[in-house]
Amino acid sequence: MIPLSFEAHRQADSPPPLSISRRFADPAHVTARFIRPDGTEYELPWLETAGEQRLEECLSVRRFPVCKGRRSAPGWYWSATDRCLVHHGFKAMRTQLMMLDHDPGVTAMACRPVELSWRGRSGRTVSHVPHLMARLTDGSGLLVDCASRFGAGRRLVWRAAHLERAAAAAGWHYRLIAPPQSTVEANVRWLAGYRHPRYAQDRLPEVVECFRAPTVLAEGVRLLGDPIAVWPSVFHALWVGVLSVPLERPLHERTVAVACKESGQ
């Protein structure tokens, strides 16, 4: 199972097909380095690590440097999924954290919790730290590298093929992915402002009942009460998936929404 937000748009650059005559790393010989919450560092076979370790609870194996003159600097994103701050290194990464946080198929996420290493064609060790890791509702994991709107570098594109193969061997998924469509990103970014549970205000059952049939947002809000008090709860309902709207179109007060599940977070 792959998060819906990652299947809704295409990868940044397609990695080389696995069928071409190129020597790919044997997943059984890929090693994983990770740091447990107590600060203890381990290096184990990747297949063992993927099956037995809760990487979403591990510390980042590599920090992001602060570079003078860069327009984008490392920061923190408060995750409604994890109820804690998650580190990010640049804008595209923060955007993908937000998309993961919004996706109901994700139960936890982490920044750079594992480093994968394998022997390259020349015999030299190749190491790579995927930007993000997510735990999915089916128990599997997802490794993510975030590309900018200008695409990914050639080295990352080639490494992606090795990572995809290693992830698949462990029953996981890997994605090298570009930012979402601008409209989708703008809509999710607006709703993310209402991701904290306090915005529910114990109104979600009322919201579900009001929007059982497709209803214009403004009309539903008017039926629920004072708009100033009700709009935050409706936006939170859209964030957690209690209400559904087409995110590919600009979100506004005349957007039609419909309840899609009985309760929210």
PDB file of C-alpha atoms in Angstrom:
ATOM      1  CA  MET A   1       0.000   0.000   0.000  1.00  0.00           C
ATOM      2  CA  ILE A   2       1.433   3.357  -1.064  1.00  0.00           C
ATOM      3  CA  PRO A   3       0.070   6.658   0.309  1.00  0.00           C
ATOM      4  CA  LEU A   4      -2.528   8.187  -1.984  1.00  0.00           C
ATOM      5  CA  SER A   5      -0.743  11.524  -2.090  1.00  0.00           C
ATOM      6  CA  PHE A   6       2.326   9.844  -3.610  1.00  0.00           C
ATOM      7  CA  GLU A   7       0.354   7.990  -6.282  1.00  0.00           C
ATOM      8  CA  ALA A   8      -1.528  11.127  -7.285  1.00  0.00           C
ATOM      9  CA  HIS A   9       1.488  12.617  -9.028  1.00  0.00           C
ATOM     10  CA  ARG A  10       4.426  11.175 -10.916  1.00  0.00           C
ATOM     11  CA  GLN A  11       7.976  10.617  -9.739  1.00  0.00           C
ATOM     12  CA  ALA A  12      10.504  13.402 -10.288  1.00  0.00           C
ATOM     13  CA  ASP A  13      12.577  11.332 -12.708  1.00  0.00           C
ATOM     14  CA  SER A  14      11.994   7.693 -13.463  1.00  0.00           C
ATOM     15  CA  PRO A  15      14.903   5.564 -12.267  1.00  0.00           C
ATOM     16  CA  PRO A  16      16.406   3.199 -14.845  1.00  0.00           C
ATOM     17  CA  PRO A  17      14.309   0.067 -15.402  1.00  0.00           C
ATOM     18  CA  LEU A  18      15.483  -2.881 -13.361  1.00  0.00           C
ATOM     19  CA  SER A  19      15.589  -5.114 -16.438  1.00  0.00           C
ATOM     20  CA  ILE A  20      18.500  -3.332 -18.117  1.00  0.00           C
ATOM     21  CA  SER A  21      21.931  -4.914 -18.086  1.00  0.00           C
ATOM     22  CA  ARG A  22      23.331  -3.122 -15.079  1.00  0.00           C
ATOM     23  CA  ARG A  23      24.663  -4.548 -11.866  1.00  0.00           C
ATOM     24  CA  PHE A  24      22.239  -3.697  -9.102  1.00  0.00           C
ATOM     25  CA  ALA A  25      23.031  -4.140  -5.455  1.00  0.00           C
ATOM     26  CA  ASP A  26      21.899  -7.455  -4.019  1.00  0.00           C
ATOM     27  CA  PRO A  27      19.375  -6.500  -1.285  1.00  0.00           C
ATOM     28  CA  ALA A  28      20.760  -9.318   0.865  1.00  0.00           C
ATOM     29  CA  HIS A  29      24.129  -7.521   0.905  1.00  0.00           C
ATOM     30  CA  VAL A  30      22.787  -4.027   1.607  1.00  0.00           C
ATOM     31  CA  THR A  31      23.528  -2.803   5.124  1.00  0.00           C
ATOM     32  CA  ALA A  32      21.572  -0.302   7.186  1.00  0.00           C
ATOM     33  CA  ARG A  33      22.924   2.121   9.766  1.00  0.00           C
ATOM     34  CA  PHE A  34      20.523   3.648  12.277  1.00  0.00           C
ATOM     35  CA  ILE A  35      20.543   5.292  15.706  1.00  0.00           C
ATOM     36  CA  ARG A  36      18.047   4.186  18.315  1.00  0.00           C
ATOM     37  CA  PRO A  37      16.315   6.755  20.573  1.00  0.00           C
ATOM     38  CA  ASP A  38      18.864   6.135  23.358  1.00  0.00           C
ATOM     39  CA  GLY A  39      21.676   7.247  21.030  1.00  0.00           C
ATOM     40  CA  THR A  40      23.056   3.753  20.360  1.00  0.00           C
ATOM     41  CA  GLU A  41      24.239   3.309  16.768  1.00  0.00           C
ATOM     42  CA  TYR A  42      23.770   0.010  14.939  1.00  0.00           C
ATOM     43  CA  GLU A  43      24.747  -1.379  11.544  1.00  0.00           C
ATOM     44  CA  LEU A  44      22.786  -4.457  10.466  1.00  0.00           C
ATOM     45  CA  PRO A  45      21.681  -6.125   7.207  1.00  0.00           C
ATOM     46  CA  TRP A  46      18.979  -4.054   5.551  1.00  0.00           C
ATOM     47  CA  LEU A  47      16.467  -6.911   5.252  1.00  0.00           C
ATOM     48  CA  GLU A  48      16.787  -7.613   8.968  1.00  0.00           C
ATOM     49  CA  THR A  49      16.505  -3.942   9.838  1.00  0.00           C
ATOM     50  CA  ALA A  50      13.414  -3.391   7.694  1.00  0.00           C
ATOM     51  CA  GLY A  51      11.631  -6.351   9.230  1.00  0.00           C
ATOM     52  CA  GLU A  52      12.527  -5.871  12.889  1.00  0.00           C
ATOM     53  CA  GLN A  53      13.379  -2.229  13.622  1.00  0.00           C
ATOM     54  CA  ARG A  54      10.948   0.652  14.146  1.00  0.00           C
ATOM     55  CA  LEU A  55      12.912   3.155  12.110  1.00  0.00           C
ATOM     56  CA  GLU A  56      10.249   5.822  12.582  1.00  0.00           C
ATOM     57  CA  GLU A  57      11.388   6.050  16.217  1.00  0.00           C
ATOM     58  CA  CYS A  58      15.093   6.357  15.391  1.00  0.00           C
ATOM     59  CA  LEU A  59      17.185   9.521  15.373  1.00  0.00           C
ATOM     60  CA  SER A  60      18.432  11.143  12.174  1.00  0.00           C
ATOM     61  CA  VAL A  61      21.683   9.549  11.021  1.00  0.00           C
ATOM     62  CA  ARG A  62      22.753  12.723   9.242  1.00  0.00           C
ATOM     63  CA  ARG A  63      21.892  16.326  10.040  1.00  0.00           C
ATOM     64  CA  PHE A  64      21.303  19.104   7.532  1.00  0.00           C
ATOM     65  CA  PRO A  65      23.948  21.857   7.534  1.00  0.00           C
ATOM     66  CA  VAL A  66      23.026  25.519   7.722  1.00  0.00           C
ATOM     67  CA  CYS A  67      24.657  27.211   4.727  1.00  0.00           C
ATOM     68  CA  LYS A  68      25.088  30.958   4.642  1.00  0.00           C
ATOM     69  CA  GLY A  69      23.354  32.578   1.679  1.00  0.00           C
ATOM     70  CA  ARG A  70      20.884  29.746   1.020  1.00  0.00           C
ATOM     71  CA  ARG A  71      17.264  30.800   0.623  1.00  0.00           C
ATOM     72  CA  SER A  72      16.042  27.602   2.269  1.00  0.00           C
ATOM     73  CA  ALA A  73      17.306  26.470   5.662  1.00  0.00           C
ATOM     74  CA  PRO A  74      16.650  23.432   7.880  1.00  0.00           C
ATOM     75  CA  GLY A  75      13.620  23.626  10.129  1.00  0.00           C
ATOM     76  CA  TRP A  76      10.914  21.714  11.952  1.00  0.00           C
ATOM     77  CA  TYR A  77       7.424  20.622  10.965  1.00  0.00           C
ATOM     78  CA  TRP A  78       4.818  19.765  13.610  1.00  0.00           C
ATOM     79  CA  SER A  79       3.271  16.455  12.562  1.00  0.00           C
ATOM     80  CA  ALA A  80      -0.362  15.829  13.457  1.00  0.00           C
ATOM     81  CA  THR A  81       0.267  12.139  12.705  1.00  0.00           C
ATOM     82  CA  ASP A  82       3.111  11.780  15.216  1.00  0.00           C
ATOM     83  CA  ARG A  83       2.096  14.667  17.528  1.00  0.00           C
ATOM     84  CA  CYS A  84       5.696  15.885  17.531  1.00  0.00           C
ATOM     85  CA  LEU A  85       8.198  17.941  15.551  1.00  0.00           C
ATOM     86  CA  VAL A  86       9.877  16.348  12.523  1.00  0.00           C
ATOM     87  CA  HIS A  87      13.084  17.802  11.101  1.00  0.00           C
ATOM     88  CA  HIS A  88      13.427  18.846   7.456  1.00  0.00           C
ATOM     89  CA  GLY A  89      16.298  20.225   5.444  1.00  0.00           C
ATOM     90  CA  PHE A  90      14.728  22.218   2.613  1.00  0.00           C
ATOM     91  CA  LYS A  91      11.417  23.407   1.174  1.00  0.00           C
ATOM     92  CA  ALA A  92      10.632  20.398  -1.041  1.00  0.00           C
ATOM     93  CA  MET A  93      11.202  18.093   1.922  1.00  0.00           C
ATOM     94  CA  ARG A  94       8.890  20.149   4.148  1.00  0.00           C
ATOM     95  CA  THR A  95       6.213  19.944   1.455  1.00  0.00           C
ATOM     96  CA  GLN A  96       6.454  16.143   1.303  1.00  0.00           C
ATOM     97  CA  LEU A  97       6.270  15.943   5.106  1.00  0.00           C
ATOM     98  CA  MET A  98       3.037  17.910   4.883  1.00  0.00           C
ATOM     99  CA  MET A  99       1.665  15.583   2.200  1.00  0.00           C
ATOM    100  CA  LEU A 100       2.564  12.513   4.264  1.00  0.00           C
ATOM    101  CA  ASP A 101       0.976  14.075   7.335  1.00  0.00           C
ATOM    102  CA  HIS A 102      -2.245  14.631   5.400  1.00  0.00           C
ATOM    103  CA  ASP A 103      -2.384  11.080   4.041  1.00  0.00           C
ATOM    104  CA  PRO A 104      -4.580   8.603   5.976  1.00  0.00           C
ATOM    105  CA  GLY A 105      -2.375   5.740   4.819  1.00  0.00           C
ATOM    106  CA  VAL A 106       0.543   7.009   6.952  1.00  0.00           C
ATOM    107  CA  THR A 107       0.793   6.226  10.674  1.00  0.00           C
ATOM    108  CA  ALA A 108       4.260   7.654  11.447  1.00  0.00           C
ATOM    109  CA  MET A 109       7.159   9.400   9.728  1.00  0.00           C
ATOM    110  CA  ALA A 110      10.761  10.352  10.344  1.00  0.00           C
ATOM    111  CA  CYS A 111      13.584  12.378   8.811  1.00  0.00           C
ATOM    112  CA  ARG A 112      16.686  10.499   7.628  1.00  0.00           C
ATOM    113  CA  PRO A 113      16.424   7.611  10.125  1.00  0.00           C
ATOM    114  CA  VAL A 114      18.501   5.131   8.105  1.00  0.00           C
ATOM    115  CA  GLU A 115      21.572   5.034   5.873  1.00  0.00           C
ATOM    116  CA  LEU A 116      21.792   2.261   3.274  1.00  0.00           C
ATOM    117  CA  SER A 117      25.166   1.061   1.972  1.00  0.00           C
ATOM    118  CA  TRP A 118      26.174  -1.354  -0.786  1.00  0.00           C
ATOM    119  CA  ARG A 119      29.126  -2.179  -3.019  1.00  0.00           C
ATOM    120  CA  GLY A 120      29.181  -0.288  -6.286  1.00  0.00           C
ATOM    121  CA  ARG A 121      30.399  -1.557  -9.650  1.00  0.00           C
ATOM    122  CA  SER A 122      33.978  -0.498  -8.899  1.00  0.00           C
ATOM    123  CA  GLY A 123      33.921  -2.222  -5.517  1.00  0.00           C
ATOM    124  CA  ARG A 124      33.702   1.047  -3.610  1.00  0.00           C
ATOM    125  CA  THR A 125      31.062   1.452  -0.913  1.00  0.00           C
ATOM    126  CA  VAL A 126      28.067   3.557  -1.923  1.00  0.00           C
ATOM    127  CA  SER A 127      26.031   5.074   0.886  1.00  0.00           C
ATOM    128  CA  HIS A 128      22.729   6.888   0.692  1.00  0.00           C
ATOM    129  CA  VAL A 129      20.376   8.391   3.274  1.00  0.00           C
ATOM    130  CA  PRO A 130      16.777   8.743   1.996  1.00  0.00           C
ATOM    131  CA  HIS A 131      15.253  12.051   3.040  1.00  0.00           C
ATOM    132  CA  LEU A 132      12.146  10.624   4.685  1.00  0.00           C
ATOM    133  CA  MET A 133      10.709   7.379   5.990  1.00  0.00           C
ATOM    134  CA  ALA A 134       7.028   6.652   6.660  1.00  0.00           C
ATOM    135  CA  ARG A 135       5.238   3.747   8.307  1.00  0.00           C
ATOM    136  CA  LEU A 136       2.081   2.738   6.475  1.00  0.00           C
ATOM    137  CA  THR A 137      -1.185   1.343   7.825  1.00  0.00           C
ATOM    138  CA  ASP A 138      -0.407  -2.145   6.477  1.00  0.00           C
ATOM    139  CA  GLY A 139       2.803  -2.233   8.541  1.00  0.00           C
ATOM    140  CA  SER A 140       5.188  -1.779   5.627  1.00  0.00           C
ATOM    141  CA  GLY A 141       7.506   1.181   5.191  1.00  0.00           C
ATOM    142  CA  LEU A 142       8.086   3.867   2.594  1.00  0.00           C
ATOM    143  CA  LEU A 143      11.427   5.519   1.817  1.00  0.00           C
ATOM    144  CA  VAL A 144      11.248   8.890   0.087  1.00  0.00           C
ATOM    145  CA  ASP A 145      13.731  11.167  -1.637  1.00  0.00           C
ATOM    146  CA  CYS A 146      12.466  14.662  -2.386  1.00  0.00           C
ATOM    147  CA  ALA A 147      13.307  16.366  -5.660  1.00  0.00           C
ATOM    148  CA  SER A 148      12.816  20.047  -6.355  1.00  0.00           C
ATOM    149  CA  ARG A 149      10.644  21.412  -9.144  1.00  0.00           C
ATOM    150  CA  PHE A 150      13.772  21.391 -11.308  1.00  0.00           C
ATOM    151  CA  GLY A 151      14.092  17.614 -10.961  1.00  0.00           C
ATOM    152  CA  ALA A 152      16.662  15.328  -9.351  1.00  0.00           C
ATOM    153  CA  GLY A 153      20.362  15.002 -10.021  1.00  0.00           C
ATOM    154  CA  ARG A 154      21.661  12.162 -12.189  1.00  0.00           C
ATOM    155  CA  ARG A 155      23.424  10.491  -9.266  1.00  0.00           C
ATOM    156  CA  LEU A 156      20.230  10.394  -7.208  1.00  0.00           C
ATOM    157  CA  VAL A 157      18.217   9.074 -10.160  1.00  0.00           C
ATOM    158  CA  TRP A 158      20.616   6.131 -10.572  1.00  0.00           C
ATOM    159  CA  ARG A 159      20.735   5.419  -6.864  1.00  0.00           C
ATOM    160  CA  ALA A 160      16.943   5.365  -6.840  1.00  0.00           C
ATOM    161  CA  ALA A 161      16.962   2.153  -8.878  1.00  0.00           C
ATOM    162  CA  HIS A 162      19.077   0.409  -6.215  1.00  0.00           C
ATOM    163  CA  LEU A 163      16.903   1.781  -3.421  1.00  0.00           C
ATOM    164  CA  GLU A 164      13.700   0.720  -5.144  1.00  0.00           C
ATOM    165  CA  ARG A 165      15.009  -2.822  -5.511  1.00  0.00           C
ATOM    166  CA  ALA A 166      16.207  -2.991  -1.891  1.00  0.00           C
ATOM    167  CA  ALA A 167      12.902  -1.623  -0.576  1.00  0.00           C
ATOM    168  CA  ALA A 168      10.853  -4.087  -2.636  1.00  0.00           C
ATOM    169  CA  ALA A 169      12.896  -7.027  -1.348  1.00  0.00           C
ATOM    170  CA  ALA A 170      11.940  -6.037   2.203  1.00  0.00           C
ATOM    171  CA  GLY A 171       8.259  -5.569   1.355  1.00  0.00           C
ATOM    172  CA  TRP A 172       8.698  -1.793   1.491  1.00  0.00           C
ATOM    173  CA  HIS A 173       8.307   0.968  -1.101  1.00  0.00           C
ATOM    174  CA  TYR A 174      10.638   3.663  -2.400  1.00  0.00           C
ATOM    175  CA  ARG A 175       9.737   6.873  -4.191  1.00  0.00           C
ATOM    176  CA  LEU A 176      11.824   9.635  -5.750  1.00  0.00           C
ATOM    177  CA  ILE A 177       9.201  12.284  -6.033  1.00  0.00           C
ATOM    178  CA  ALA A 178       8.695  15.860  -7.168  1.00  0.00           C
ATOM    179  CA  PRO A 179       6.488  18.432  -5.426  1.00  0.00           C
ATOM    180  CA  PRO A 180       2.732  17.984  -5.962  1.00  0.00           C
ATOM    181  CA  GLN A 181       0.712  20.050  -8.390  1.00  0.00           C
ATOM    182  CA  SER A 182       0.637  23.686  -7.290  1.00  0.00           C
ATOM    183  CA  THR A 183      -3.126  23.670  -6.668  1.00  0.00           C
ATOM    184  CA  VAL A 184      -2.968  20.498  -4.573  1.00  0.00           C
ATOM    185  CA  GLU A 185      -0.035  21.877  -2.597  1.00  0.00           C
ATOM    186  CA  ALA A 186      -1.792  25.198  -1.968  1.00  0.00           C
ATOM    187  CA  ASN A 187      -4.981  23.465  -0.788  1.00  0.00           C
ATOM    188  CA  VAL A 188      -3.181  21.050   1.529  1.00  0.00           C
ATOM    189  CA  ARG A 189      -0.996  23.851   2.893  1.00  0.00           C
ATOM    190  CA  TRP A 190      -4.114  25.848   3.791  1.00  0.00           C
ATOM    191  CA  LEU A 191      -5.728  22.856   5.500  1.00  0.00           C
ATOM    192  CA  ALA A 192      -2.479  22.098   7.328  1.00  0.00           C
ATOM    193  CA  GLY A 193      -3.015  25.315   9.220  1.00  0.00           C
ATOM    194  CA  TYR A 194      -5.954  23.550  10.902  1.00  0.00           C
ATOM    195  CA  ARG A 195      -4.284  20.157  11.459  1.00  0.00           C
ATOM    196  CA  HIS A 196      -4.026  20.450  15.251  1.00  0.00           C
ATOM    197  CA  PRO A 197      -6.736  18.414  17.061  1.00  0.00           C
ATOM    198  CA  ARG A 198      -7.881  21.509  18.961  1.00  0.00           C
ATOM    199  CA  TYR A 199      -9.645  22.716  15.816  1.00  0.00           C
ATOM    200  CA  ALA A 200     -12.055  19.757  15.944  1.00  0.00           C
ATOM    201  CA  GLN A 201     -13.831  21.405  18.907  1.00  0.00           C
ATOM    202  CA  ASP A 202     -15.865  18.198  19.350  1.00  0.00           C
ATOM    203  CA  ARG A 203     -17.875  19.181  16.267  1.00  0.00           C
ATOM    204  CA  LEU A 204     -16.866  16.390  13.878  1.00  0.00           C
ATOM    205  CA  PRO A 205     -20.065  14.312  14.419  1.00  0.00           C
ATOM    206  CA  GLU A 206     -22.124  17.423  13.571  1.00  0.00           C
ATOM    207  CA  VAL A 207     -19.987  18.090  10.499  1.00  0.00           C
ATOM    208  CA  VAL A 208     -20.436  14.505   9.283  1.00  0.00           C
ATOM    209  CA  GLU A 209     -24.208  14.720   9.710  1.00  0.00           C
ATOM    210  CA  CYS A 210     -24.445  18.073   7.924  1.00  0.00           C
ATOM    211  CA  PHE A 211     -22.417  16.908   4.913  1.00  0.00           C
ATOM    212  CA  ARG A 212     -23.866  13.417   4.455  1.00  0.00           C
ATOM    213  CA  ALA A 213     -25.105  14.612   1.060  1.00  0.00           C
ATOM    214  CA  PRO A 214     -22.838  16.747  -1.180  1.00  0.00           C
ATOM    215  CA  THR A 215     -23.147  20.298   0.154  1.00  0.00           C
ATOM    216  CA  VAL A 216     -21.503  23.627  -0.639  1.00  0.00           C
ATOM    217  CA  LEU A 217     -19.047  24.424   2.160  1.00  0.00           C
ATOM    218  CA  ALA A 218     -20.487  27.870   2.911  1.00  0.00           C
ATOM    219  CA  GLU A 219     -24.032  26.525   3.097  1.00  0.00           C
ATOM    220  CA  GLY A 220     -23.024  23.704   5.418  1.00  0.00           C
ATOM    221  CA  VAL A 221     -21.142  26.104   7.679  1.00  0.00           C
ATOM    222  CA  ARG A 222     -24.191  28.377   7.854  1.00  0.00           C
ATOM    223  CA  LEU A 223     -26.370  25.442   8.915  1.00  0.00           C
ATOM    224  CA  LEU A 224     -23.888  24.444  11.619  1.00  0.00           C
ATOM    225  CA  GLY A 225     -23.852  27.832  13.354  1.00  0.00           C
ATOM    226  CA  ASP A 226     -21.615  30.867  13.716  1.00  0.00           C
ATOM    227  CA  PRO A 227     -19.174  30.810  10.755  1.00  0.00           C
ATOM    228  CA  ILE A 228     -16.325  32.234  12.844  1.00  0.00           C
ATOM    229  CA  ALA A 229     -16.619  29.274  15.211  1.00  0.00           C
ATOM    230  CA  VAL A 230     -17.502  26.616  12.644  1.00  0.00           C
ATOM    231  CA  TRP A 231     -15.032  27.175   9.770  1.00  0.00           C
ATOM    232  CA  PRO A 232     -11.966  25.905  11.743  1.00  0.00           C
ATOM    233  CA  SER A 233     -13.808  22.641  12.527  1.00  0.00           C
ATOM    234  CA  VAL A 234     -14.774  22.195   8.873  1.00  0.00           C
ATOM    235  CA  PHE A 235     -11.197  22.805   7.721  1.00  0.00           C
ATOM    236  CA  HIS A 236      -9.970  20.296  10.313  1.00  0.00           C
ATOM    237  CA  ALA A 237     -12.551  17.799   9.026  1.00  0.00           C
ATOM    238  CA  LEU A 238     -11.136  18.264   5.525  1.00  0.00           C
ATOM    239  CA  TRP A 239      -7.608  17.743   6.857  1.00  0.00           C
ATOM    240  CA  VAL A 240      -8.346  14.472   8.681  1.00  0.00           C
ATOM    241  CA  GLY A 241     -10.523  13.130   5.866  1.00  0.00           C
ATOM    242  CA  VAL A 242     -13.927  13.355   7.515  1.00  0.00           C
ATOM    243  CA  LEU A 243     -14.951  15.529   4.569  1.00  0.00           C
ATOM    244  CA  SER A 244     -13.802  15.060   0.999  1.00  0.00           C
ATOM    245  CA  VAL A 245     -13.283  17.701  -1.687  1.00  0.00           C
ATOM    246  CA  PRO A 246     -11.442  17.614  -5.057  1.00  0.00           C
ATOM    247  CA  LEU A 247      -8.022  19.000  -4.091  1.00  0.00           C
ATOM    248  CA  GLU A 248      -7.027  19.335  -7.752  1.00  0.00           C
ATOM    249  CA  ARG A 249      -9.262  22.412  -7.963  1.00  0.00           C
ATOM    250  CA  PRO A 250      -8.880  25.659  -5.972  1.00  0.00           C
ATOM    251  CA  LEU A 251     -10.570  25.384  -2.572  1.00  0.00           C
ATOM    252  CA  HIS A 252     -13.125  28.122  -1.851  1.00  0.00           C
ATOM    253  CA  GLU A 253     -16.407  28.671  -0.021  1.00  0.00           C
ATOM    254  CA  ARG A 254     -18.503  27.357  -2.945  1.00  0.00           C
ATOM    255  CA  THR A 255     -16.581  24.068  -3.123  1.00  0.00           C
ATOM    256  CA  VAL A 256     -18.854  21.050  -2.727  1.00  0.00           C
ATOM    257  CA  ALA A 257     -17.857  18.667   0.084  1.00  0.00           C
ATOM    258  CA  VAL A 258     -19.249  15.340   1.263  1.00  0.00           C
ATOM    259  CA  ALA A 259     -18.724  13.242   4.394  1.00  0.00           C
ATOM    260  CA  CYS A 260     -16.651  10.143   3.678  1.00  0.00           C
ATOM    261  CA  LYS A 261     -16.319   8.503   7.092  1.00  0.00           C
ATOM    262  CA  GLU A 262     -18.087   8.490  10.428  1.00  0.00           C
ATOM    263  CA  SER A 263     -15.470   9.987  12.705  1.00  0.00           C
ATOM    264  CA  GLY A 264     -12.169  11.800  12.578  1.00  0.00           C
ATOM    265  CA  GLN A 265      -9.158  12.284  14.720  1.00  0.00           C
TER     266      GLN A 265
END
